Short mmCIF file of C-alpha atoms and ligand atoms in Angstrom, two decimals:
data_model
loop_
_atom_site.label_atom_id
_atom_site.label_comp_id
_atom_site.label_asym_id
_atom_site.label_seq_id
_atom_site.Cartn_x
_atom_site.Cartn_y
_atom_site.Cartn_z
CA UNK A 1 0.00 0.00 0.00
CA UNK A 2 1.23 3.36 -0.30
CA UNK A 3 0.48 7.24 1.09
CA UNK A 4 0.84 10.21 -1.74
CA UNK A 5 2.00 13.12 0.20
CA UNK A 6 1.02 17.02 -1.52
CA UNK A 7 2.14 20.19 -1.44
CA UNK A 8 -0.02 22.67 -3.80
CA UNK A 9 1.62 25.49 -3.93
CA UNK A 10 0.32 29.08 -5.50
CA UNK A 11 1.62 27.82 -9.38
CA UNK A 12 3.50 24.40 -8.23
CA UNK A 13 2.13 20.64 -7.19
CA UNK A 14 4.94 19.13 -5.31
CA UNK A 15 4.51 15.15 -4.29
CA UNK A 16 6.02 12.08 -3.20
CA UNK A 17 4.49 8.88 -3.22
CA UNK A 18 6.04 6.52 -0.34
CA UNK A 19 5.47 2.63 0.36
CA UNK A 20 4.49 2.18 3.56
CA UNK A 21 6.03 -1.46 4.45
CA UNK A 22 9.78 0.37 4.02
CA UNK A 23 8.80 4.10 3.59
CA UNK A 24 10.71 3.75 0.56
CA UNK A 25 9.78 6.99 -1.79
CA UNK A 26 8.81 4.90 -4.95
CA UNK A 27 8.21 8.25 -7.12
CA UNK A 28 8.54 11.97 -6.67
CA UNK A 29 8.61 15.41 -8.06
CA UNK A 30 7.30 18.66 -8.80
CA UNK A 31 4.89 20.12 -12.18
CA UNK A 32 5.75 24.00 -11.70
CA UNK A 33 5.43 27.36 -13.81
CA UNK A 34 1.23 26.25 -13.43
CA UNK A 35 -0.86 28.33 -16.12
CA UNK A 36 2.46 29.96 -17.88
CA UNK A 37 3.23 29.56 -21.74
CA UNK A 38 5.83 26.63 -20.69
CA UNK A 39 5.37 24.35 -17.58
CA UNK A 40 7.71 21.79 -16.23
CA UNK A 41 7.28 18.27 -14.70
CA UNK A 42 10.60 16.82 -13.08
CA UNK A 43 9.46 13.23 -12.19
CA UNK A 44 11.99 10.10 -10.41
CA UNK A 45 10.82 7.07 -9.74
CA UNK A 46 11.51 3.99 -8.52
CA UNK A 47 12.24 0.91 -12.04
CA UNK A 48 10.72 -2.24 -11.47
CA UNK A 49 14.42 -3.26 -10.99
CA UNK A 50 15.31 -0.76 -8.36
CA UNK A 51 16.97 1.60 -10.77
CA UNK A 52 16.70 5.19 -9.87
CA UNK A 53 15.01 7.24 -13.16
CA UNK A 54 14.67 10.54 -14.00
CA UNK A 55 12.96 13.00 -16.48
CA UNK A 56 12.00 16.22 -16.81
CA UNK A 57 9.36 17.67 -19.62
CA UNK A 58 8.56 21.06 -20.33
CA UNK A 59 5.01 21.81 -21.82
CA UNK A 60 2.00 24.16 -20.57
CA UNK A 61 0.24 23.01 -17.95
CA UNK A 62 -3.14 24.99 -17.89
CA UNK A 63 -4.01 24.57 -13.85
CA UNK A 64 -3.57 22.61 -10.75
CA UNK A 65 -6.24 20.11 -11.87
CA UNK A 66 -4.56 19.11 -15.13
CA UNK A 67 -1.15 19.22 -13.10
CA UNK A 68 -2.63 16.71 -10.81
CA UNK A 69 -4.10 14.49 -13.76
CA UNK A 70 -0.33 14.43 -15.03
CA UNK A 71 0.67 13.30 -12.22
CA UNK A 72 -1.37 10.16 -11.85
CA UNK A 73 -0.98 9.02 -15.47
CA UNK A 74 2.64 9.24 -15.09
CA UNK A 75 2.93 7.61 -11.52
CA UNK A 76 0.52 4.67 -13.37
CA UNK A 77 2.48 4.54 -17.13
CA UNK A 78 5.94 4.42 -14.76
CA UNK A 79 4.01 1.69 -12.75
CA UNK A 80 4.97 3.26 -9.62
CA UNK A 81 1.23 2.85 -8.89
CA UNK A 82 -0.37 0.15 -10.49
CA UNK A 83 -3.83 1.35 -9.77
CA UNK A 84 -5.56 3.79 -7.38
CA UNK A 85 -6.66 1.28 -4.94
CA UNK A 86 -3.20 1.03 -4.15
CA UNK A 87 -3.28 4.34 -2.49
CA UNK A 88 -4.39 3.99 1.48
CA UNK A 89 -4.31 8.07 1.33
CA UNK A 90 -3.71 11.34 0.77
CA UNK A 91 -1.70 13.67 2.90
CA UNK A 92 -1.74 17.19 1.89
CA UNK A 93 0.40 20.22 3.74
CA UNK A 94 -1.43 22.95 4.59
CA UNK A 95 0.40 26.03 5.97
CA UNK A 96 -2.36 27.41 8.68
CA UNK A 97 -4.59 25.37 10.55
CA UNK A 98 -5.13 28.07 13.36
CA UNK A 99 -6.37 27.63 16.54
CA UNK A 100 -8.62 24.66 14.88
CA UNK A 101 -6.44 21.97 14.52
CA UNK A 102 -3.67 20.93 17.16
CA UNK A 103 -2.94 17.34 15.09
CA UNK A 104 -3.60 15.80 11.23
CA UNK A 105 -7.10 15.96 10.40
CA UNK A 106 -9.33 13.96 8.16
CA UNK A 107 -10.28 15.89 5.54
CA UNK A 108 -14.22 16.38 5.41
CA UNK A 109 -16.72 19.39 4.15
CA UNK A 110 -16.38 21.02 7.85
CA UNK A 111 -12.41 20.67 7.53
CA UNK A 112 -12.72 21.98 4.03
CA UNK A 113 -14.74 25.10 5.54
CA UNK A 114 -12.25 25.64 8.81
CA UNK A 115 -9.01 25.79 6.45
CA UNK A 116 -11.03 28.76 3.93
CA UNK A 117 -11.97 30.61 7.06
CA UNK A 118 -7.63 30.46 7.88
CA UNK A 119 -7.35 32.31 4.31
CA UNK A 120 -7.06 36.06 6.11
CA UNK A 121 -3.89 34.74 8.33
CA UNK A 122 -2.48 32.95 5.32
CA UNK A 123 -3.07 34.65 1.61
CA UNK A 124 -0.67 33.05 0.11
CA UNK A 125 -0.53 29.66 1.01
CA UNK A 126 -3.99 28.31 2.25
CA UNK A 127 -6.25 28.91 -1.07
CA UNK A 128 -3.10 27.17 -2.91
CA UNK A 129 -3.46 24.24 -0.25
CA UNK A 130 -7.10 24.22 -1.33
CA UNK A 131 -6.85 23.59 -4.70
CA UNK A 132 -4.99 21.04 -4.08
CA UNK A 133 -7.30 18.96 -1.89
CA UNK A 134 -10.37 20.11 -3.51
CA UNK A 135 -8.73 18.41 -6.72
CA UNK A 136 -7.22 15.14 -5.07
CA UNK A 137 -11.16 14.70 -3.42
CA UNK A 138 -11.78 14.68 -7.18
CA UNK A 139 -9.68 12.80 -8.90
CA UNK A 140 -9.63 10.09 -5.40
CA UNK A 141 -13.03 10.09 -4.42
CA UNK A 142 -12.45 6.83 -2.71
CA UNK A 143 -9.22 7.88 -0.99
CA UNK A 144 -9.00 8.98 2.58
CA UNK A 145 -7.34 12.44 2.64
CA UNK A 146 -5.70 13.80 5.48
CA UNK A 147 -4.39 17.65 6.39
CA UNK A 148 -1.43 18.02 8.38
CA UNK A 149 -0.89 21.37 9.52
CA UNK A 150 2.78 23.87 9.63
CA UNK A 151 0.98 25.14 12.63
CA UNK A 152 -0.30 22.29 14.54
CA UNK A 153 2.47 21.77 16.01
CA UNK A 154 2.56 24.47 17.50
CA UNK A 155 -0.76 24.29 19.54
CA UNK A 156 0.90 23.36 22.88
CA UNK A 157 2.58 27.02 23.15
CA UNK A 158 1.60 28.63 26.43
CA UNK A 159 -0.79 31.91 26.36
CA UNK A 160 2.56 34.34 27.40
CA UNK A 161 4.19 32.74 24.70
CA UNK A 162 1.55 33.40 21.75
CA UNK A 163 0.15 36.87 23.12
CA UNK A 164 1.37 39.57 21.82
CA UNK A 165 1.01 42.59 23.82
CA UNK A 166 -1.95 44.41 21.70
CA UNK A 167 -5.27 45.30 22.93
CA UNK A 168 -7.37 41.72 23.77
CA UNK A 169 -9.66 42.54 21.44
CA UNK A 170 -7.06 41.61 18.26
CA UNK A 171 -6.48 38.21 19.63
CA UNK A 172 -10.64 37.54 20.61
CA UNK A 173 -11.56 39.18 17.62
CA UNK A 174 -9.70 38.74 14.71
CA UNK A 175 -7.18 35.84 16.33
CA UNK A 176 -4.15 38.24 16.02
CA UNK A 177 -1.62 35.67 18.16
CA UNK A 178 1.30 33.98 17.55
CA UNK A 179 1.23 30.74 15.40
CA UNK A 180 4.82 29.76 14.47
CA UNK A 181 5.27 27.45 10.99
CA UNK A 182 7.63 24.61 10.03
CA UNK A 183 5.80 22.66 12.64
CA UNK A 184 6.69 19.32 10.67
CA UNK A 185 9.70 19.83 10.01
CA UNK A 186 10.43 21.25 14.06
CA UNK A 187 8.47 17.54 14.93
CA UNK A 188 10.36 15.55 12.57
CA UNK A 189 13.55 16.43 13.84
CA UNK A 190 12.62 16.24 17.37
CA UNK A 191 11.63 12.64 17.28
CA UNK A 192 14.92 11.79 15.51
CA UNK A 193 16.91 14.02 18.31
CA UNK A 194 15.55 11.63 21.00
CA UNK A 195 16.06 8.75 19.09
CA UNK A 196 19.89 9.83 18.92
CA UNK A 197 20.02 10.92 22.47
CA UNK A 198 18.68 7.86 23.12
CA UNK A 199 16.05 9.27 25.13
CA UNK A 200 12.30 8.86 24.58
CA UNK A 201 11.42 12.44 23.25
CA UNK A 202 8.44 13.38 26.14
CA UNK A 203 11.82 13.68 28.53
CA UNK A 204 13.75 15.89 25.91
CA UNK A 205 14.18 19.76 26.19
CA UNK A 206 15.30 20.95 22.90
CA UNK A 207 16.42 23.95 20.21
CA UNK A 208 15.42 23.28 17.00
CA UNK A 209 17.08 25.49 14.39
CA UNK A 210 15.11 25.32 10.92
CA UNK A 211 17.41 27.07 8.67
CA UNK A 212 16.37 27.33 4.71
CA UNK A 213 15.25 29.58 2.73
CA UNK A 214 12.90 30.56 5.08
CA UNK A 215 13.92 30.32 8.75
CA UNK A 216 12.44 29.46 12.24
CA UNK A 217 13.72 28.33 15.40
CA UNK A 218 11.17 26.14 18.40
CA UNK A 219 12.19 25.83 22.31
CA UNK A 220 10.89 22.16 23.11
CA UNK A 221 10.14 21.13 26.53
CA UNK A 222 9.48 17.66 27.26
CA UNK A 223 8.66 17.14 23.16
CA UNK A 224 6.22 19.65 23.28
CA UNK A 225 6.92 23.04 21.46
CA UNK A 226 6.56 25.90 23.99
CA UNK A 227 7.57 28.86 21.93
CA UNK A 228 8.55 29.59 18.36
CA UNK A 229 10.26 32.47 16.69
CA UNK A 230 7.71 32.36 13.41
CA UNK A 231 4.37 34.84 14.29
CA UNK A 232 1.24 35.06 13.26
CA UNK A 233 2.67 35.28 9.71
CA UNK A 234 5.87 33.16 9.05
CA UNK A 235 7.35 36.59 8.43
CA UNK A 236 8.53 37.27 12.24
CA UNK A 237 11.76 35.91 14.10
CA UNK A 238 15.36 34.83 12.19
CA UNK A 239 16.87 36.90 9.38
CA UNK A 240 15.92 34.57 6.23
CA UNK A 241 17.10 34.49 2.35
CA UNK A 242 14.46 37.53 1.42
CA UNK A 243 12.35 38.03 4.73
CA UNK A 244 13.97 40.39 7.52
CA UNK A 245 12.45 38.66 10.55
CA UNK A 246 11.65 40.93 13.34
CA UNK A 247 11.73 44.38 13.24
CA UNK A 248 10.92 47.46 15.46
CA UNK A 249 7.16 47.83 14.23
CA UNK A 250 7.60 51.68 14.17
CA UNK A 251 9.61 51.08 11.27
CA UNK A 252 6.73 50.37 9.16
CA UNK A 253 5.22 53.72 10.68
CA UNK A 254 8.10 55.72 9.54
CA UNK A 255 7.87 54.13 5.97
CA UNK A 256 4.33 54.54 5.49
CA UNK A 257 4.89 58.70 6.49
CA UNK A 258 8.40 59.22 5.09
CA UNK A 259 8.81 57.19 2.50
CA UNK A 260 5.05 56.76 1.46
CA UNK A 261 4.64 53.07 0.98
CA UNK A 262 1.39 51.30 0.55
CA UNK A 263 0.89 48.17 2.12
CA UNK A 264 1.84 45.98 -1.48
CA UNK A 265 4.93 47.82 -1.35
CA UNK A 266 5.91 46.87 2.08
CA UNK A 267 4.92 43.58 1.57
CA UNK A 268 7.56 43.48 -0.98
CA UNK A 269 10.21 45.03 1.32
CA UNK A 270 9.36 43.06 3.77
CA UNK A 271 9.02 39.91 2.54
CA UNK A 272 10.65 39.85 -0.90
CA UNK A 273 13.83 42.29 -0.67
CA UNK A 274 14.85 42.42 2.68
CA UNK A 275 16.83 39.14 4.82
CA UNK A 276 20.15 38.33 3.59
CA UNK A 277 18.47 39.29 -0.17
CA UNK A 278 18.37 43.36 1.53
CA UNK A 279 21.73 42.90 2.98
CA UNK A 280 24.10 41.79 0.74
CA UNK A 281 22.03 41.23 -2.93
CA UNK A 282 21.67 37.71 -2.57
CA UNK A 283 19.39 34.99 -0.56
CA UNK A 284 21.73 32.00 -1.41
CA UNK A 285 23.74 30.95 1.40
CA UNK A 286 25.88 29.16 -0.77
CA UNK A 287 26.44 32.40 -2.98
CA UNK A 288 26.75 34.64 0.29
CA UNK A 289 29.77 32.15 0.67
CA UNK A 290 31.11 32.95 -2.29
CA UNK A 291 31.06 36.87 -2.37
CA UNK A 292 32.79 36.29 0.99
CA UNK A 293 35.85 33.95 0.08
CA UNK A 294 36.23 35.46 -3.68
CA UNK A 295 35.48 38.61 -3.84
CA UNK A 296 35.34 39.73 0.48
CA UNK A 297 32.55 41.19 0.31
CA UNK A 298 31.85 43.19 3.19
CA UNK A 299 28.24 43.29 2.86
CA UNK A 300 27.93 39.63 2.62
CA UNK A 301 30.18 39.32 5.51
CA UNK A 302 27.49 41.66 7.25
CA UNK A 303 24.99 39.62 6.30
CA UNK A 304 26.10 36.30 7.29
CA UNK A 305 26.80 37.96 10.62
CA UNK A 306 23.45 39.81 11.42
CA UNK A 307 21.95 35.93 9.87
CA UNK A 308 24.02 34.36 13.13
CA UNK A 309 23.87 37.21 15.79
CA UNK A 310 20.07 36.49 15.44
CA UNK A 311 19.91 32.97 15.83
CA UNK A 312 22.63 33.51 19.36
CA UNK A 313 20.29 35.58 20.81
CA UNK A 314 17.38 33.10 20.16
CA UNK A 315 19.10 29.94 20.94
CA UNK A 316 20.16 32.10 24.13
CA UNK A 317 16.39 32.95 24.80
CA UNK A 318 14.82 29.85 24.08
CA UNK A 319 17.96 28.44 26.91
CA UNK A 320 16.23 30.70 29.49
CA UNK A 321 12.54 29.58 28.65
CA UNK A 322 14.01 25.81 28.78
CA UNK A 323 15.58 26.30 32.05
CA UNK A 324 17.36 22.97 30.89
CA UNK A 325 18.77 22.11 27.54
CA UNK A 326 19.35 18.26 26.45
CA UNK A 327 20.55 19.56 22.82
CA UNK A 328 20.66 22.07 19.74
CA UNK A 329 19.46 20.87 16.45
CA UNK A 330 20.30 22.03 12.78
CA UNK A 331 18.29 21.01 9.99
CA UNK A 332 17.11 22.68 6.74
CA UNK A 333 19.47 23.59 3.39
CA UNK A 334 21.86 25.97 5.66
CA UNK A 335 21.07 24.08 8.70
CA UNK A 336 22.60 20.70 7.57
CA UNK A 337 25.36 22.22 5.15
CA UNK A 338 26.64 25.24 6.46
CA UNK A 339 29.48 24.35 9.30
CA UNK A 340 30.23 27.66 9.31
CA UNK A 341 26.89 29.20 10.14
CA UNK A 342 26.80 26.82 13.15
CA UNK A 343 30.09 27.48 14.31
CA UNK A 344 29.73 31.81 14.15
CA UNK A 345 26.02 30.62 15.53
CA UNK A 346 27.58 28.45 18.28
CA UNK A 347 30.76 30.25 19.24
CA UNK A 348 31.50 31.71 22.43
CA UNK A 349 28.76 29.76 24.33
CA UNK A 350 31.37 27.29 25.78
CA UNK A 351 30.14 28.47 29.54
CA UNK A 352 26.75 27.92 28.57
CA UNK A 353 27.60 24.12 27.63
CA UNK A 354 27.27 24.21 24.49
CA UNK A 355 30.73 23.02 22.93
CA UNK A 356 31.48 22.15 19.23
CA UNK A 357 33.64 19.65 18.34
CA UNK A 358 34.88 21.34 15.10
CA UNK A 359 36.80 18.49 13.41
CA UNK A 360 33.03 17.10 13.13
CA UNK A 361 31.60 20.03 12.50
CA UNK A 362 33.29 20.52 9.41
CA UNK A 363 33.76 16.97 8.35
CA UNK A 364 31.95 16.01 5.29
CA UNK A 365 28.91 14.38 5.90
CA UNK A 366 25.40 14.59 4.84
CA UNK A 367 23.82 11.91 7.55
CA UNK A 368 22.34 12.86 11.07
CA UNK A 369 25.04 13.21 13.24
CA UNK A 370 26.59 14.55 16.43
CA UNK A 371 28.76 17.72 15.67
CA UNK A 372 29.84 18.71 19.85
CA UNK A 373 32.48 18.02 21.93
CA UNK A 374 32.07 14.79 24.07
CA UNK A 375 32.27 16.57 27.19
CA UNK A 376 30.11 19.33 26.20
CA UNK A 377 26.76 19.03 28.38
CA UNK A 378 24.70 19.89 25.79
CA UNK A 379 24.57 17.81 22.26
CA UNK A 380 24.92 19.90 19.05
CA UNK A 381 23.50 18.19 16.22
CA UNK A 382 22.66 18.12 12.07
CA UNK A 383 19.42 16.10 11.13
CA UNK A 384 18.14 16.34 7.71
CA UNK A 385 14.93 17.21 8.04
CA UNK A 386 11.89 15.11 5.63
CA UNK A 387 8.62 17.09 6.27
CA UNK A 388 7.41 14.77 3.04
CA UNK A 389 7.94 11.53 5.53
CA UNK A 390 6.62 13.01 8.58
CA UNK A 391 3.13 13.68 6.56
CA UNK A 392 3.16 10.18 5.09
CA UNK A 393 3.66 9.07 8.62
CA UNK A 394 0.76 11.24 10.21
CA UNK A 395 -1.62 10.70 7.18
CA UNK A 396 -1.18 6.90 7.53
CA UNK A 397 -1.69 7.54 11.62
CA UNK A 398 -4.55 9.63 10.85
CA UNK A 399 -6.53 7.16 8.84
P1 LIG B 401 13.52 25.55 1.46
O1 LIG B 401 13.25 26.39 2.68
O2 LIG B 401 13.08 26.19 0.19
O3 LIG B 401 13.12 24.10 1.62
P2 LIG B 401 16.24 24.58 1.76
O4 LIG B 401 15.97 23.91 3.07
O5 LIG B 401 16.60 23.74 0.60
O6 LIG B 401 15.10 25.58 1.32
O7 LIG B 401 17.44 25.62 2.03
C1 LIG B 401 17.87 26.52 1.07
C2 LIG B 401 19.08 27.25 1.62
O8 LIG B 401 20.08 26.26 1.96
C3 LIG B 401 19.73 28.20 0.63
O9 LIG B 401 20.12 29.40 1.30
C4 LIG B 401 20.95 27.44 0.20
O10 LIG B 401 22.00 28.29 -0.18
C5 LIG B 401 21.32 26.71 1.48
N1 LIG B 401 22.23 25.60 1.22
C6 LIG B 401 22.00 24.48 0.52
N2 LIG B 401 23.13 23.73 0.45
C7 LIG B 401 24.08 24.41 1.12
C8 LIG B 401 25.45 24.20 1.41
N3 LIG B 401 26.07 23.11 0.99
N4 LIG B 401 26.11 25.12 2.14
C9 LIG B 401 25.47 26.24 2.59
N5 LIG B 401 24.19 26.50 2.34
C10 LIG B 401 23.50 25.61 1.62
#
């Protein structure tokens, strides 16, 4: 049997189809550029001899519906799904599940209704998320489909940790509070810290450090996430690639009267131009890199140091709301590559416990593994994250 996981995005259909004896991903890949002149469909799969295959076609692809249709014929002509009874369900990400939904959900009319009233907190991503259930009910009418949440996650925050200090009214009346995103991703690699700590994860306390192109960072007491640095918007907290993280508010004050910005245009600012994108001109980490070693460029050097100054002071904040700290976690692109982003992230904490082993920090390896110092009280380490896995896993759970 197998679980087809789903990410609709605004013009992409990501997916991954995943065997549930071994887990083993038996196709994957992404139809993007939805409703332009020329679409794209990168597909891999799985040979009936074990061979890993790969192609890529470029033609228009008119919507997410005919995206999705694609999708099936190909997974059936490749015979990574030899027919649709096959499939024991759908998991789809959806980015907000607000207040509504604390774990996976089976996806019903009422469920349908709860994630179109989220649209307000989340514009861009929950009509996208939508589409793409609305058209998997369709095309599966037979097939259980399940929503798991960025958010849900999230649920088990404490009231001082989600309030934000506005007048009551904006949190009973329009739900103005503190969500926090990557909740998969922050659960994912939780579950794996314990399992490397050899510790079951309800007796873990725990910094995750989600680090790609967007950026987010969870204190987790006893497995349960108790604060986040994402908002009600996944705009608040780290420096990212293009999104500035937080900000004195008055800020937007003085641009609105000085500078004379409309709210599309700080959007833009805000969420498009500024991060390490404002800083320096680029939102590659890899490329900040390289303007540093070839060409020292100061304003990448900046960058990368305003991108690590933020996440000290968080993993130093999160520390205090712990109380107690069993270990630090990287994941995401820069999370899980970038030895030197933990290291300027990491250094100087030495008194706080928290030593790096830097031979192992910088040794090549793309596995989970432990990057501190034996005796250092507090574990430091890298786990890829796999948000597809972790909603194949809750889907399956679900139904
Ligand atoms: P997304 O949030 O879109 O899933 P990723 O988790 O793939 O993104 O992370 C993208 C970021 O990871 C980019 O800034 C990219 O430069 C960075 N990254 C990927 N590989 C490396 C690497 N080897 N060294 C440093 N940064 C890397």
């Amino acid at each position: 049997m197998k679980v087809l996981v789903l990410n609709s995005g605004s013009s992409s259909l990501k997916f991954q189809l995943f065997r549930i004896e071994d887990w083993a991903v038996v196709a994957s890949g992404q139809v993007s550029r939805i409703g332009e002149v020329t679409g794209t469909f990168h597909y891999r799969w799985l040979s009936a001899t074990g061979e890993q295959c790969i192609e890529t076609e470029q033609h228009a692809i008119a919507n997410h519906h005919i995206g999705l249709e694609q999708i099936v014929t190909r997974l059936q002509s490749s015979g990574a799904l030899t027919d649709i009874q096959e499939l024991c369900a759908v998991g789809h990400r959806v980015v907000h599940g607000g207040e509504a939904f604390h774990i996976p959900t089976i996806i019903d009319d009422a469920v349908i209704d709860a994630i179109r009233q989220m649209i307000p907190l989340a514009p861009l991503h929950n009509p996208a998320n939508l589409d793409g259930i609305l058209i998997a009910r369709a095309l599966f009418p037979q097939v259980p489909q399940v929503a798991v949440f960025d958010t849900a996650f999230h649920q088990t925050m404490p009231r001082p940790a989600y309030h934000y200090a506005l007048p009551a009214t904006l949190y009973n009346e329009h739900h103005i509070r503190r969500y926090g995103f990557h909740g998969t991703s922050h659960h994912y690699v939780a579950k794996r810290a314990a399992l490397l700590l050899n510790k079951p994860l309800d007796q873990c306390n725990l910094i995750t450090l989600h680090l790609g192109n967007g950026c987010s960072a969870t204190a987790i007491q006893q497995g349960r996430s108790v604060d986040t640095s994402m908002g009600m918007t996944p705009l608040e907290g780290l420096v990212m690639g293009t999104r500035c993280g937080d900000l004195d508010p008055a800020i937007l004050l003085y641009l609105t009267q000085h500078l004379g910005l409309d709210h599309h245009q700080l959007d833009a600012l805000l969420n498009r131009q500024s991060g390490l994108f404002g800083l320096c001109g680029v939102n590659d980490m890899r490329e900040l890199h390289r303007l540093i070693a070839q060409d020292h460029n100061q304003d990448a050097e900046l960058a990368l140091n305003v991108f690590c100054y933020r996440l000290k002071k968080y993993v130093g904040a999160y520390y205090a709301v712990l109380g107690q700290l069993d270990a630090i976690v990287f994941t995401g692109g820069i999370g899980e590559n970038d030895a030197d982003v933990r290291t300027h992230t990491l250094n100087g904490l030495n008194n706080f416990g928290i030593i790096l082993n830097e031979t192992a920090n910088y040794a090549p390896n793309s596995g989970e593994r432990v990057v501190s110092h034996a005796t250092s009280p507090i574990a430091v380490l890298v786990i890829p994250t796999n948000e597809e896995l972790e909603i194949a896993q809750q889907t399956l759970a679900a139904v």
